Short mmCIF file of C-alpha atoms in Angstrom, two decimals:
data_model
loop_
_atom_site.label_atom_id
_atom_site.label_comp_id
_atom_site.label_asym_id
_atom_site.label_seq_id
_atom_site.Cartn_x
_atom_site.Cartn_y
_atom_site.Cartn_z
CA MET W 1 -55.16 -89.01 99.92
CA THR W 2 -55.04 -87.85 103.45
CA PHE W 3 -51.18 -87.02 103.32
CA LEU W 4 -51.74 -85.53 99.97
CA ARG W 5 -54.51 -83.36 101.76
CA PHE W 6 -52.23 -82.70 104.58
CA ILE W 7 -49.58 -81.42 102.24
CA ARG W 8 -51.91 -79.53 100.66
CA LEU W 9 -53.36 -77.85 103.95
CA LEU W 10 -49.63 -77.41 105.17
CA SER W 11 -48.17 -75.58 102.70
CA LEU W 12 -51.06 -72.97 102.80
CA THR W 13 -51.05 -72.21 106.17
CA LEU W 14 -47.49 -72.30 106.51
CA TRP W 15 -47.26 -69.54 104.12
CA LEU W 16 -50.30 -67.61 105.72
CA GLY W 17 -48.70 -68.07 108.62
CA SER W 18 -45.54 -66.45 107.37
CA ILE W 19 -46.87 -63.66 106.32
CA PHE W 20 -49.08 -62.97 109.56
CA PHE W 21 -45.99 -63.18 111.61
CA PHE W 22 -44.19 -60.95 109.35
CA ALA W 23 -46.84 -57.87 109.45
CA MET W 24 -47.81 -58.13 112.69
CA VAL W 25 -44.86 -59.54 114.58
CA GLU W 26 -41.66 -59.28 112.91
CA ALA W 27 -41.81 -55.89 111.34
CA PRO W 28 -43.34 -53.82 114.08
CA ILE W 29 -40.79 -55.08 116.61
CA LEU W 30 -37.66 -54.67 114.43
CA PHE W 31 -38.77 -51.00 113.58
CA ALA W 32 -39.56 -50.43 117.66
CA VAL W 33 -36.21 -52.16 118.82
CA LEU W 34 -33.51 -51.72 116.58
CA PRO W 35 -31.40 -48.46 116.57
CA THR W 36 -31.87 -47.39 113.42
CA ARG W 37 -35.22 -47.35 111.12
CA ALA W 38 -32.37 -47.99 108.39
CA LEU W 39 -30.97 -50.96 109.96
CA ALA W 40 -34.53 -52.50 110.63
CA GLY W 41 -35.37 -51.91 107.06
CA LEU W 42 -32.59 -53.95 105.71
CA VAL W 43 -33.43 -56.67 108.17
CA VAL W 44 -37.27 -56.25 106.56
CA SER W 45 -36.19 -56.17 103.63
CA ARG W 46 -34.23 -59.60 103.73
CA SER W 47 -37.07 -61.23 105.64
CA LEU W 48 -39.35 -60.09 102.87
CA PHE W 49 -37.15 -61.57 100.61
CA THR W 50 -37.13 -64.72 102.13
CA LEU W 51 -40.88 -64.58 102.90
CA HIS W 52 -41.60 -64.52 99.28
CA TRP W 53 -39.63 -67.60 98.79
CA VAL W 54 -41.49 -69.40 101.50
CA GLY W 55 -44.68 -68.56 99.07
CA ILE W 56 -43.56 -69.75 96.11
CA VAL W 57 -42.14 -72.72 97.18
CA CYS W 58 -45.34 -73.73 99.30
CA ALA W 59 -47.28 -72.58 96.13
CA LEU W 60 -45.23 -75.21 94.05
CA PHE W 61 -46.59 -77.92 97.15
CA PHE W 62 -50.09 -76.76 97.05
CA LEU W 63 -50.04 -77.66 93.58
CA LEU W 64 -48.34 -80.84 93.13
CA ALA W 65 -50.62 -82.00 95.80
CA CYS W 66 -53.62 -80.88 93.99
CA VAL W 67 -52.34 -82.50 90.71
CA LEU W 68 -51.79 -85.83 92.40
CA LEU W 69 -54.75 -86.07 94.63
CA ALA W 70 -56.61 -85.60 91.46
CA MET W 71 -54.65 -88.54 89.77
CA VAL W 72 -55.48 -90.65 92.83
CA GLN W 73 -59.19 -89.83 92.85
CA GLY W 74 -59.44 -90.32 89.08
CA GLY W 75 -60.88 -86.84 88.35
CA ALA W 76 -61.50 -85.20 85.39
CA SER W 77 -59.34 -82.39 85.92
CA PRO W 78 -56.33 -81.87 88.53
CA PHE W 79 -57.00 -78.13 88.64
CA HIS W 80 -60.23 -76.83 90.05
CA ALA W 81 -62.03 -73.01 90.11
CA ARG W 82 -60.28 -72.38 93.51
CA ASP W 83 -56.88 -72.94 92.14
CA LEU W 84 -57.03 -69.65 90.81
CA LEU W 85 -56.96 -68.10 94.04
CA LEU W 86 -53.63 -69.58 94.37
CA VAL W 87 -52.51 -68.35 90.95
CA ALA W 88 -53.20 -64.76 91.64
CA MET W 89 -51.75 -65.74 95.09
CA MET W 90 -48.02 -66.15 93.45
CA ALA W 91 -48.81 -63.41 90.78
CA VAL W 92 -48.73 -61.15 93.38
CA THR W 93 -46.01 -62.73 95.16
CA LEU W 94 -43.90 -62.60 92.09
CA TYR W 95 -44.99 -59.10 91.48
CA ALA W 96 -43.97 -57.90 94.52
CA HIS W 97 -40.62 -60.31 94.53
CA PHE W 98 -39.12 -59.43 91.34
CA GLY W 99 -40.88 -56.18 90.38
CA ILE W 100 -41.43 -53.79 93.87
CA GLU W 101 -39.30 -55.08 96.11
CA ARG W 102 -35.87 -55.18 93.43
CA ARG W 103 -37.02 -51.28 92.50
CA MET W 104 -37.52 -50.49 96.21
CA VAL W 105 -34.02 -51.99 96.90
CA LYS W 106 -32.30 -49.94 94.02
CA LEU W 107 -34.26 -46.79 95.26
CA ARG W 108 -32.91 -47.35 99.03
CA ASP W 109 -28.99 -48.02 98.33
CA SER W 110 -29.38 -44.88 95.75
CA MET W 111 -30.31 -42.62 98.95
CA GLY W 112 -28.19 -44.40 101.34
CA VAL W 113 -29.54 -43.87 104.79
CA ILE W 114 -33.27 -43.32 103.98
CA ASP W 115 -33.85 -41.04 107.19
CA THR W 116 -31.45 -38.31 106.02
CA VAL W 117 -33.19 -37.53 102.49
CA PRO W 118 -35.72 -34.90 102.52
CA GLN W 119 -39.67 -36.33 102.50
CA ASN W 120 -40.10 -34.33 99.18
CA ASP W 121 -36.92 -36.11 97.12
CA PRO W 122 -38.53 -37.85 94.16
CA ARG W 123 -36.48 -41.02 95.05
CA ARG W 124 -37.99 -41.03 98.81
CA VAL W 125 -41.57 -40.28 97.01
CA GLU W 126 -41.16 -43.43 94.69
CA PHE W 127 -39.77 -45.07 97.84
CA ASN W 128 -42.64 -44.59 100.02
CA ARG W 129 -45.12 -45.07 97.42
CA MET W 130 -43.60 -48.76 96.33
CA HIS W 131 -43.85 -49.53 100.24
CA VAL W 132 -47.63 -48.81 100.32
CA ARG W 133 -48.11 -50.60 97.21
CA SER W 134 -45.40 -53.69 98.73
CA THR W 135 -47.98 -53.74 101.93
CA ARG W 136 -51.17 -53.78 99.88
CA LEU W 137 -49.82 -56.60 97.46
CA GLU W 138 -48.49 -58.73 100.98
CA GLY W 139 -52.52 -58.17 102.27
CA SER W 140 -53.78 -58.91 99.11
CA VAL W 141 -52.12 -62.44 99.25
CA PHE W 142 -52.87 -62.88 102.50
CA PHE W 143 -56.56 -62.53 102.00
CA LEU W 144 -56.72 -64.36 98.93
CA GLY W 145 -55.45 -66.97 100.82
CA LEU W 146 -57.78 -67.07 103.73
CA ALA W 147 -60.51 -67.45 101.12
CA LEU W 148 -58.39 -70.44 99.71
CA LEU W 149 -58.03 -71.66 102.68
CA TYR W 150 -61.50 -71.60 103.45
CA LEU W 151 -62.44 -73.51 100.33
CA VAL W 152 -60.28 -76.72 100.92
CA VAL W 153 -61.39 -77.02 104.31
CA ARG W 154 -65.27 -76.79 102.95
CA GLU W 155 -64.08 -79.33 100.36
CA GLN W 156 -62.76 -81.39 102.63
CA GLU W 157 -65.90 -81.17 105.00
CA THR W 158 -67.94 -81.83 101.94
CA SER W 159 -65.99 -85.02 100.23
CA PRO W 160 -67.29 -88.23 101.00
CA ARG W 161 -65.12 -89.89 103.60
CA ARG W 162 -63.06 -93.20 102.52
CA TYR W 163 -61.42 -95.13 105.23
#
């Protein structure tokens, strides 16, 4: 059981750590040091694509560990109310990945070098609007994940120890 709890915590913390690193370290540095915003945007876009797949895989490992843990413990159900947070994280990630991100790439490709497109161009206005939405979605996944992490840790503290 300890191994399954470890897998559950590891998958969640890897996902959260990836989001934190992307938002607080990678994206700001890329826009600060790369010669053009367009180049930084391309790298960030590719990183975001990978980040979403990391999240999807981590969510699947988390759920698998929960199911196996419930089977080992003999619980009535392998799922708990806290798992709704993970489902929400996964839903938001899937929407961001297959919805927002793909539309942003299409818009970016249609504009060429985005910095040369006027701010009031409808494509750029839509791109900027989707960028704000994308940022908020990533933030919501992060904060849902923090809440889930808290609940998982609290659960482990209150569960009876079996040595």
